[in-house]
mmCIF file of C-alpha atoms in Angstrom:
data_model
loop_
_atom_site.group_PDB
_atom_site.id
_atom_site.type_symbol
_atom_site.label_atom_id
_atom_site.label_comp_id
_atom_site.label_asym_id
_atom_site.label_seq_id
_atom_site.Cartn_x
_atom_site.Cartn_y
_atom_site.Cartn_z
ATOM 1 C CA UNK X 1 0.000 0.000 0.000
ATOM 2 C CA UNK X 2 1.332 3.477 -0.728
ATOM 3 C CA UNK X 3 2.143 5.557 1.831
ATOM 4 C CA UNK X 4 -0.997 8.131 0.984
ATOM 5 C CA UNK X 5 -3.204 4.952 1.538
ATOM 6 C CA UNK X 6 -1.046 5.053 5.106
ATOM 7 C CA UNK X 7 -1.579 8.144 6.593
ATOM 8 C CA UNK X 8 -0.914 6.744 9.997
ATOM 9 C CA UNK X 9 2.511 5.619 9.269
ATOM 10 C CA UNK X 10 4.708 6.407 12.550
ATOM 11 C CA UNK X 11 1.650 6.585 14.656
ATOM 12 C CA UNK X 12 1.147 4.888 17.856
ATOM 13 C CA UNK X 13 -2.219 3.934 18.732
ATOM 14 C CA UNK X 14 -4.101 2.254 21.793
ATOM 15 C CA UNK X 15 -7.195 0.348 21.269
ATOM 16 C CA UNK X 16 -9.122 -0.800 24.202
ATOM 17 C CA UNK X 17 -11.188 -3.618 23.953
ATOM 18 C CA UNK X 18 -10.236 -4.131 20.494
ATOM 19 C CA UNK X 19 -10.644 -8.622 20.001
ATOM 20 C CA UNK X 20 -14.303 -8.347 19.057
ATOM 21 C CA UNK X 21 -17.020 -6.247 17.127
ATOM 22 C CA UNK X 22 -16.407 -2.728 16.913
ATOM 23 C CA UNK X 23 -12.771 -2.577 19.299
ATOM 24 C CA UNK X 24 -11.596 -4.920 16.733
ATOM 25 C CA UNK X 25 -12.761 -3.118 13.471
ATOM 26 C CA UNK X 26 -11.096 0.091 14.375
ATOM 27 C CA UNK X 27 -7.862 -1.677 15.622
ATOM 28 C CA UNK X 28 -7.780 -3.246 11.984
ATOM 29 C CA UNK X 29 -8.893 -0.295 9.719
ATOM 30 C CA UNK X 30 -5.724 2.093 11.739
ATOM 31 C CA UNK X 31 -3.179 -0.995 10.954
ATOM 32 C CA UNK X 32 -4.161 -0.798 7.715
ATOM 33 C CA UNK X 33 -4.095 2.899 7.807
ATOM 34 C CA UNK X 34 -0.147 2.414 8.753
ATOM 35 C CA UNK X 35 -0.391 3.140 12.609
ATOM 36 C CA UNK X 36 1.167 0.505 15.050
ATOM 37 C CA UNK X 37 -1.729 -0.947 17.222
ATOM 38 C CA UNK X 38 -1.327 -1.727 20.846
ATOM 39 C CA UNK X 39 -4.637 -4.325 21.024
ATOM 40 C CA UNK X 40 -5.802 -4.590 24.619
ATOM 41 C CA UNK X 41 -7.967 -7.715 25.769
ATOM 42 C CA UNK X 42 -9.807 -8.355 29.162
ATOM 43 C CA UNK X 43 -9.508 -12.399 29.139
ATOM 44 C CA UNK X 44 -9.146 -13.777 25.356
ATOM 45 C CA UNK X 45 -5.703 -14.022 24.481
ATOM 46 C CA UNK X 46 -6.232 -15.723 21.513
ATOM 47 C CA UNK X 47 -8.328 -13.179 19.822
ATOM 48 C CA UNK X 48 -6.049 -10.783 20.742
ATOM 49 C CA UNK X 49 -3.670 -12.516 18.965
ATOM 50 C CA UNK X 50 -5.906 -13.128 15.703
ATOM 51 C CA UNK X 51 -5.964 -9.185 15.505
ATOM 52 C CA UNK X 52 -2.326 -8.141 15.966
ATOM 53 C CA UNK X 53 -1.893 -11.181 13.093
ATOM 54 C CA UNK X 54 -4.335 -9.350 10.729
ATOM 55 C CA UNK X 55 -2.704 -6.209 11.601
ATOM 56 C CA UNK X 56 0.806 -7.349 11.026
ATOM 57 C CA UNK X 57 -0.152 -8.931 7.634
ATOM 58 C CA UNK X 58 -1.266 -5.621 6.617
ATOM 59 C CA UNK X 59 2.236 -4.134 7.230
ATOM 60 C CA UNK X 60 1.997 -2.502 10.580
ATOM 61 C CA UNK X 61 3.277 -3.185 13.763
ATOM 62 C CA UNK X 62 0.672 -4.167 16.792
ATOM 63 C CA UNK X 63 1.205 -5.640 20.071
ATOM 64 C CA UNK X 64 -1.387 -7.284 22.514
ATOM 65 C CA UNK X 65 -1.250 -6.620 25.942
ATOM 66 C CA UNK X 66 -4.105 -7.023 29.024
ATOM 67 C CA UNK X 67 -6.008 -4.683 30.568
ATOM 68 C CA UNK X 68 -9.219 -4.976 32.907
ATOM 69 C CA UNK X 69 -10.744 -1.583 32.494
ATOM 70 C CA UNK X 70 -11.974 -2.181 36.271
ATOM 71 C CA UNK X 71 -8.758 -2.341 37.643
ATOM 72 C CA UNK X 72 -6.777 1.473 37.609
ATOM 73 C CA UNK X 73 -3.434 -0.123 38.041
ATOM 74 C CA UNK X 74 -4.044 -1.942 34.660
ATOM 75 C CA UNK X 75 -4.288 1.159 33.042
ATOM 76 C CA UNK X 76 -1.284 2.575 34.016
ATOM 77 C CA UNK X 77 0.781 -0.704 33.469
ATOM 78 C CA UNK X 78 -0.845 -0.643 29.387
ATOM 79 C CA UNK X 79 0.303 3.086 28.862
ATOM 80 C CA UNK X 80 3.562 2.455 30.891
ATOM 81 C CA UNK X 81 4.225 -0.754 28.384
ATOM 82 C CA UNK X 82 2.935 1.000 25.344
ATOM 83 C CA UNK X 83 5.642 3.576 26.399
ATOM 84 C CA UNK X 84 8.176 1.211 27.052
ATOM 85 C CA UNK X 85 7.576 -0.473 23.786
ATOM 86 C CA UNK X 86 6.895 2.485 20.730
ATOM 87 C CA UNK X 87 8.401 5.492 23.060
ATOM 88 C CA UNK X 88 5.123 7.310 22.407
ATOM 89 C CA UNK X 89 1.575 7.365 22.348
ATOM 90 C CA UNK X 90 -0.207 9.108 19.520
ATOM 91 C CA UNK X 91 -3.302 8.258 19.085
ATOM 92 C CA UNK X 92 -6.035 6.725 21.751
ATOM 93 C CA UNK X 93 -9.513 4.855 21.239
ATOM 94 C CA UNK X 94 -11.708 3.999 24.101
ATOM 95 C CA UNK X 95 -13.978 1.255 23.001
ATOM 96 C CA UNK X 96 -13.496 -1.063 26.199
ATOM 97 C CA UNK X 97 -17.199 -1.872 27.102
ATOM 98 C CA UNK X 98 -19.368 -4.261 29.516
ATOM 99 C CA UNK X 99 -23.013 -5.301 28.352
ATOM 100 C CA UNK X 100 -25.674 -2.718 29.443
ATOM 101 C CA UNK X 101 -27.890 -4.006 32.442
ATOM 102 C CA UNK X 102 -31.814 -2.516 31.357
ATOM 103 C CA UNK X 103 -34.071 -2.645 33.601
ATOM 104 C CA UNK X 104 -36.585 -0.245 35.230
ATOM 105 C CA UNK X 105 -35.207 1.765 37.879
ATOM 106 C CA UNK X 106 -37.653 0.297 40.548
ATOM 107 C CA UNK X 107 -35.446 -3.053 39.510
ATOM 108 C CA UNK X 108 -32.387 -2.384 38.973
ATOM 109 C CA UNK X 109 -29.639 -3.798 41.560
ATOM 110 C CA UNK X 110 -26.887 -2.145 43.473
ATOM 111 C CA UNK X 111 -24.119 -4.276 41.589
ATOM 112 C CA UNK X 112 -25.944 -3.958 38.397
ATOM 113 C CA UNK X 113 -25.498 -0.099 38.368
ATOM 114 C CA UNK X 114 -21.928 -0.379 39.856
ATOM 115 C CA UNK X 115 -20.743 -3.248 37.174
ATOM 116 C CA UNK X 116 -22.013 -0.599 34.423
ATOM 117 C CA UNK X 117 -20.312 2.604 36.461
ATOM 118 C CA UNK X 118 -17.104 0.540 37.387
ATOM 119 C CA UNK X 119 -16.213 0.600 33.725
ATOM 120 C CA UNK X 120 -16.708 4.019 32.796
ATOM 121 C CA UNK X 121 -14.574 4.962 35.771
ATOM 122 C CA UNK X 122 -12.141 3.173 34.165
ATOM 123 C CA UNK X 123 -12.704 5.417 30.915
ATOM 124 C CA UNK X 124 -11.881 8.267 33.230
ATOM 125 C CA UNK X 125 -8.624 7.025 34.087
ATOM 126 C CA UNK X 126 -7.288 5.747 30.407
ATOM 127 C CA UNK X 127 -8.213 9.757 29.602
ATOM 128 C CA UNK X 128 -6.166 10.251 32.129
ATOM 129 C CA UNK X 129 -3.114 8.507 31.394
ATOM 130 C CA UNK X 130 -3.612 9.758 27.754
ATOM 131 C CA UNK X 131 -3.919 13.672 29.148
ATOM 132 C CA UNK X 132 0.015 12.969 31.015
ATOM 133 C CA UNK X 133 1.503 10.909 28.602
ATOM 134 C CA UNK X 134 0.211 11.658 24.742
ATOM 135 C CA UNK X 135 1.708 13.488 22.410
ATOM 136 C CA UNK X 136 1.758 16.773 21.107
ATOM 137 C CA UNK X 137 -1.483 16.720 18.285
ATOM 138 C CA UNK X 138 -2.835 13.824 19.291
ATOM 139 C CA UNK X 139 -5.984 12.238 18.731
ATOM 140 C CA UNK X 140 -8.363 10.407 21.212
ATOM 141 C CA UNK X 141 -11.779 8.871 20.744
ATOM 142 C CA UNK X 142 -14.175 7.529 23.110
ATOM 143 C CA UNK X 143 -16.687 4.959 22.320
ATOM 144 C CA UNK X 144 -20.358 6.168 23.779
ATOM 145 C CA UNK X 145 -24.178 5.078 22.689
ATOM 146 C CA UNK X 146 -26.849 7.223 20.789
ATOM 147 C CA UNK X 147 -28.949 6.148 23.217
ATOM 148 C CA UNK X 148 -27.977 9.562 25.225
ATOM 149 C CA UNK X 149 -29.715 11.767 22.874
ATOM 150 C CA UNK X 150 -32.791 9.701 23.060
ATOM 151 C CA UNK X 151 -33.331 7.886 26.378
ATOM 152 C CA UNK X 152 -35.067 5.001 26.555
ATOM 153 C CA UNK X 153 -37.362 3.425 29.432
ATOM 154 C CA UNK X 154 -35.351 1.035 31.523
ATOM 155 C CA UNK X 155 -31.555 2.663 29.465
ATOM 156 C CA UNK X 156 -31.065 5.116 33.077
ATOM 157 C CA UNK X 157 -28.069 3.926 34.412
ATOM 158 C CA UNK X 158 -26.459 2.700 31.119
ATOM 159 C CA UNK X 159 -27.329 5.816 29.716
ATOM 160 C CA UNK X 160 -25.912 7.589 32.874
ATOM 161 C CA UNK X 161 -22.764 5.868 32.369
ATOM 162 C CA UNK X 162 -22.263 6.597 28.931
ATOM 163 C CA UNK X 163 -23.328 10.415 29.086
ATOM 164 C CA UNK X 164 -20.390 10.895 31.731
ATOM 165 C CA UNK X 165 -18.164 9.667 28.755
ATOM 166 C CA UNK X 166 -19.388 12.313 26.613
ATOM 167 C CA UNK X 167 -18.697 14.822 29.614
ATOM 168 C CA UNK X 168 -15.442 14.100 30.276
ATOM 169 C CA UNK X 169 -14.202 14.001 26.972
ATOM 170 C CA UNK X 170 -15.774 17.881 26.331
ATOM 171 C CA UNK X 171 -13.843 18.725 29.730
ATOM 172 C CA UNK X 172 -10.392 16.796 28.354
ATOM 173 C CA UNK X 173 -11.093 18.966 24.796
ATOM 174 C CA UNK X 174 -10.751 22.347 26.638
ATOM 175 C CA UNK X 175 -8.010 20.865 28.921
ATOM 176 C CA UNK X 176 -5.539 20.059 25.891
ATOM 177 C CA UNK X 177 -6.472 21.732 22.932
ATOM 178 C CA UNK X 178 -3.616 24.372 23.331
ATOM 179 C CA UNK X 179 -1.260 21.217 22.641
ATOM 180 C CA UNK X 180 -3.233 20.383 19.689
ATOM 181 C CA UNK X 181 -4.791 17.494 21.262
ATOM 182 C CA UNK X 182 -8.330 16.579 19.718
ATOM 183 C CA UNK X 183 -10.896 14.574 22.054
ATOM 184 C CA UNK X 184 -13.756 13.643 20.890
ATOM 185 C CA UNK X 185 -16.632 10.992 20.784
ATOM 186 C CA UNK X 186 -18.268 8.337 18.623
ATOM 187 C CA UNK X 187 -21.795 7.239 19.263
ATOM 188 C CA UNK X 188 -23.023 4.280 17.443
ATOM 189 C CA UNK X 189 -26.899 3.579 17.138
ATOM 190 C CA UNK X 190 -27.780 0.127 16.631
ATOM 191 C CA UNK X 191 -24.677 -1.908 15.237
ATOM 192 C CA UNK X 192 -24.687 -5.725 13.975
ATOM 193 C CA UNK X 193 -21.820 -7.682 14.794
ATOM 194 C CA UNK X 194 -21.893 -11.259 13.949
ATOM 195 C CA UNK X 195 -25.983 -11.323 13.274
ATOM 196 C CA UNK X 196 -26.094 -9.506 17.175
ATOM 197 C CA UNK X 197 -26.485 -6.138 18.075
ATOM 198 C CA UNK X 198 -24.018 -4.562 20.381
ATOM 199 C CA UNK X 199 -26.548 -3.559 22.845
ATOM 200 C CA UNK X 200 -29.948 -4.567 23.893
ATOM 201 C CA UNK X 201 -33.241 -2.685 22.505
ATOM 202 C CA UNK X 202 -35.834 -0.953 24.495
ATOM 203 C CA UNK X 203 -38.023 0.402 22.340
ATOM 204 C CA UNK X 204 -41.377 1.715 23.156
ATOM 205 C CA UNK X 205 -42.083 0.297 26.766
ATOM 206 C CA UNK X 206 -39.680 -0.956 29.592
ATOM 207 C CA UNK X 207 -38.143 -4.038 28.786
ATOM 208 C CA UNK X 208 -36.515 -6.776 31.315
ATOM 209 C CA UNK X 209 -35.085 -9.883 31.515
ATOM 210 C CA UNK X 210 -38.385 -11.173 33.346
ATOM 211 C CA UNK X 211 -40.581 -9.715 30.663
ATOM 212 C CA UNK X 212 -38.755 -11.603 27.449
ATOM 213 C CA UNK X 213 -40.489 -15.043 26.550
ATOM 214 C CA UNK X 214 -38.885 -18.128 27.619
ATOM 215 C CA UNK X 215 -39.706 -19.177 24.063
ATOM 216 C CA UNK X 216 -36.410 -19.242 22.597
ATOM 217 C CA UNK X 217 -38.094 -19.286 19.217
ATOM 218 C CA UNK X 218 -40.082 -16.601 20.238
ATOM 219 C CA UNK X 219 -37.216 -14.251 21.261
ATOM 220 C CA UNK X 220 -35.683 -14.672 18.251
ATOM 221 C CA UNK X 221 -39.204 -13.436 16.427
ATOM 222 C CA UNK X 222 -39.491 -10.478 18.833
ATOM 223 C CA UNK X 223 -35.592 -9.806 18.662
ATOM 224 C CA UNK X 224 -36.376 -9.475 14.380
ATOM 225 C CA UNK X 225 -39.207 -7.553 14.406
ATOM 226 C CA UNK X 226 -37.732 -4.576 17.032
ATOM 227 C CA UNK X 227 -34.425 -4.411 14.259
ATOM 228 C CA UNK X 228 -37.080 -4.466 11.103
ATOM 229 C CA UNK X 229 -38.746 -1.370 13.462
ATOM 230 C CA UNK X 230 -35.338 0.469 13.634
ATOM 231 C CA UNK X 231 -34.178 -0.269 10.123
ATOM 232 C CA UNK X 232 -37.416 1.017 9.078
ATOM 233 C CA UNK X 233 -36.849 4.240 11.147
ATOM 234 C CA UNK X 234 -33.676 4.579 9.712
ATOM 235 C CA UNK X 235 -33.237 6.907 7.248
ATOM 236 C CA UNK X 236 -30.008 5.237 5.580
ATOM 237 C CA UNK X 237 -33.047 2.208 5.355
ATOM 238 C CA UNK X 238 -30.277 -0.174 7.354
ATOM 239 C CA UNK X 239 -28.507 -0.954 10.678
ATOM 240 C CA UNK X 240 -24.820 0.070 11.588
ATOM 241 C CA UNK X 241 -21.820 -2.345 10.968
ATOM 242 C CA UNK X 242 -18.526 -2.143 13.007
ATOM 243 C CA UNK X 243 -16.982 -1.106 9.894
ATOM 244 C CA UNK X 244 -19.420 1.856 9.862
ATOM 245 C CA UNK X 245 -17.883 3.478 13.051
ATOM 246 C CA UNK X 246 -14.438 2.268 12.634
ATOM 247 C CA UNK X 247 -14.962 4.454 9.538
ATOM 248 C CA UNK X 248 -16.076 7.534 11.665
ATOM 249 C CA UNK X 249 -13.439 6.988 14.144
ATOM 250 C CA UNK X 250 -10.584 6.843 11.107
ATOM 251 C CA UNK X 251 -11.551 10.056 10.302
ATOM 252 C CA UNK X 252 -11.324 11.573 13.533
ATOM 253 C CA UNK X 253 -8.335 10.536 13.969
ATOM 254 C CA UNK X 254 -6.994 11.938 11.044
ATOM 255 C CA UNK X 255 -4.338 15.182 10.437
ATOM 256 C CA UNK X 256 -7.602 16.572 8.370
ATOM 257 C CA UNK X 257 -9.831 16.411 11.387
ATOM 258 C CA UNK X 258 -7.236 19.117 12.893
ATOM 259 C CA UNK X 259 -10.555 21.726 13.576
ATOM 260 C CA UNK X 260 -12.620 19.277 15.120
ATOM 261 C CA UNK X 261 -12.402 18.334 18.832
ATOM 262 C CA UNK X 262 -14.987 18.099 21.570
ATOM 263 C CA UNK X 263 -17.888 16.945 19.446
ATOM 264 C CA UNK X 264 -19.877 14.030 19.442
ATOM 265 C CA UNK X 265 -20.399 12.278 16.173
ATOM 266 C CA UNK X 266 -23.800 10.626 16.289
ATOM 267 C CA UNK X 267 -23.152 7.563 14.033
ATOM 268 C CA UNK X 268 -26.641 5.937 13.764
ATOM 269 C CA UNK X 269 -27.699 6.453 9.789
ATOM 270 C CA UNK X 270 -29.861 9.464 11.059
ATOM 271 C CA UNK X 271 -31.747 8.103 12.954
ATOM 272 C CA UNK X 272 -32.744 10.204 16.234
#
């Protein structure tokens, strides 16, 4: 590939949660873009390894190293390795995710809330490390939901927890912008990854685990007919792909997306 089809040759890029779905999309599309890939994975080593392969075979560097989002000192240890490793970090994507817990609020449990909260404190820190330790005109990119624009009965605390991404990464955009530092945010609307979405719908009326059928048969029917709803309300007429918003997120990274920095890039085919 050319080097203008590699515009981030000589970058250094994080990638959390990047072995599955959307992580592992973006952490593919910026090897291919030229940028060395540090590929972070909670448990699955093997995946991990499956996308430093594909990235290597496209002619960039990438490494794989582990990092539980819950845990602050693993943070620190993946920036203080990435460091180590490259000698610099230019570029940072925070897609590291749990599954979102919805349920009413009359329902919802103590851990519940705190497994969804646990992880988004853990998106505080990675900002963090990436406000002490990036380089000058860097990029960074944090993964949040459309579902903050909307709302959605029994979405409160996963909503909550996503919104406070979008927060911080406004406050981190005013904090190092005179560096040349752009933060901003991706947030996907309803995106297939391996015939699943990568959250749970509640559309229209709160939804639980108690209120699904036990049908398995049935699920699947009511599962179909809530995505033929959305991709009817879409105005693009389909549903997201990984590839979709590791698209979005290529751009953002970019040297042309210089001017743009704490915005929020609604990725959802216009829907809202």
């Amino acid at each position: 590939m050319s080097e203008s089809k590699r515009p981030l040759a000589g970058k250094v890029t994080i990638v959390t949660g990047s072995t599955r779905g959307i992580g592992r999309a973006i952490a593919q599309r910026l090897g291919r873009e030229g940028a060395a890939v540090v590929v972070t994975y909670a448990t699955n080593v093997d995946l991990a390894r499956e996308v430093v392969q594909a990235i290597q075979q496209a002619g960039s560097e990438a490494l794989a190293l582990q990092m539980d989002l819950r845990e602050i000192a693993t943070i620190r240890h993946l920036f203080a390795r990435t460091l180590n490793h490259f000698g610099k970090v230019d570029i940072l994507v925070n897609n590291a995710s749990g599954l979102a817990t919805l349920k009413p609020t009359a329902k919802l449990t103590q851990a519940e809330y705190d497994s969804m909260f646990d992880l988004t404190r853990g998106v505080y820190f990675a900002l963090q490390e990436a406000a002490r330790h990036i380089a000058d005109n860097g990029r960074i990119v944090s993964l949040s939901t459309a579902m903050t624009a909307t709302g959605s009965p029994t979405s409160g605390a996963y909503v909550g927890s996503k919104a406070a991404i979008e927060q911080f990464s406004i406050a981190l955009a005013r904090e190092l912008g005179w560096r040349g530092v752009t933060v901003n945010v991706v947030s996907p609307g309803v995106t297939v990854v391996n015939g699943n979405t990568h959250h749970q719908i509640a559309s229209g009326r709160p939804l639980d685990a108690s209120s699904l059928p036990q049908d398995e048969q049935e699920k699947r029917r009511l599962y179909q007919e809530r995505m033929e709803q959305i991709r009817a309300a879409t105005p693009l007429g389909r549903l997201g792909t990984p590839e979709d918003i590791a698209n979005v997120v290529s751009l953002l990274v970019s040297a042309e997306a210089g001017w743009l920095t704490g915005q929020n890039i609604r990725a959802a085919g216009g829907i809202v």
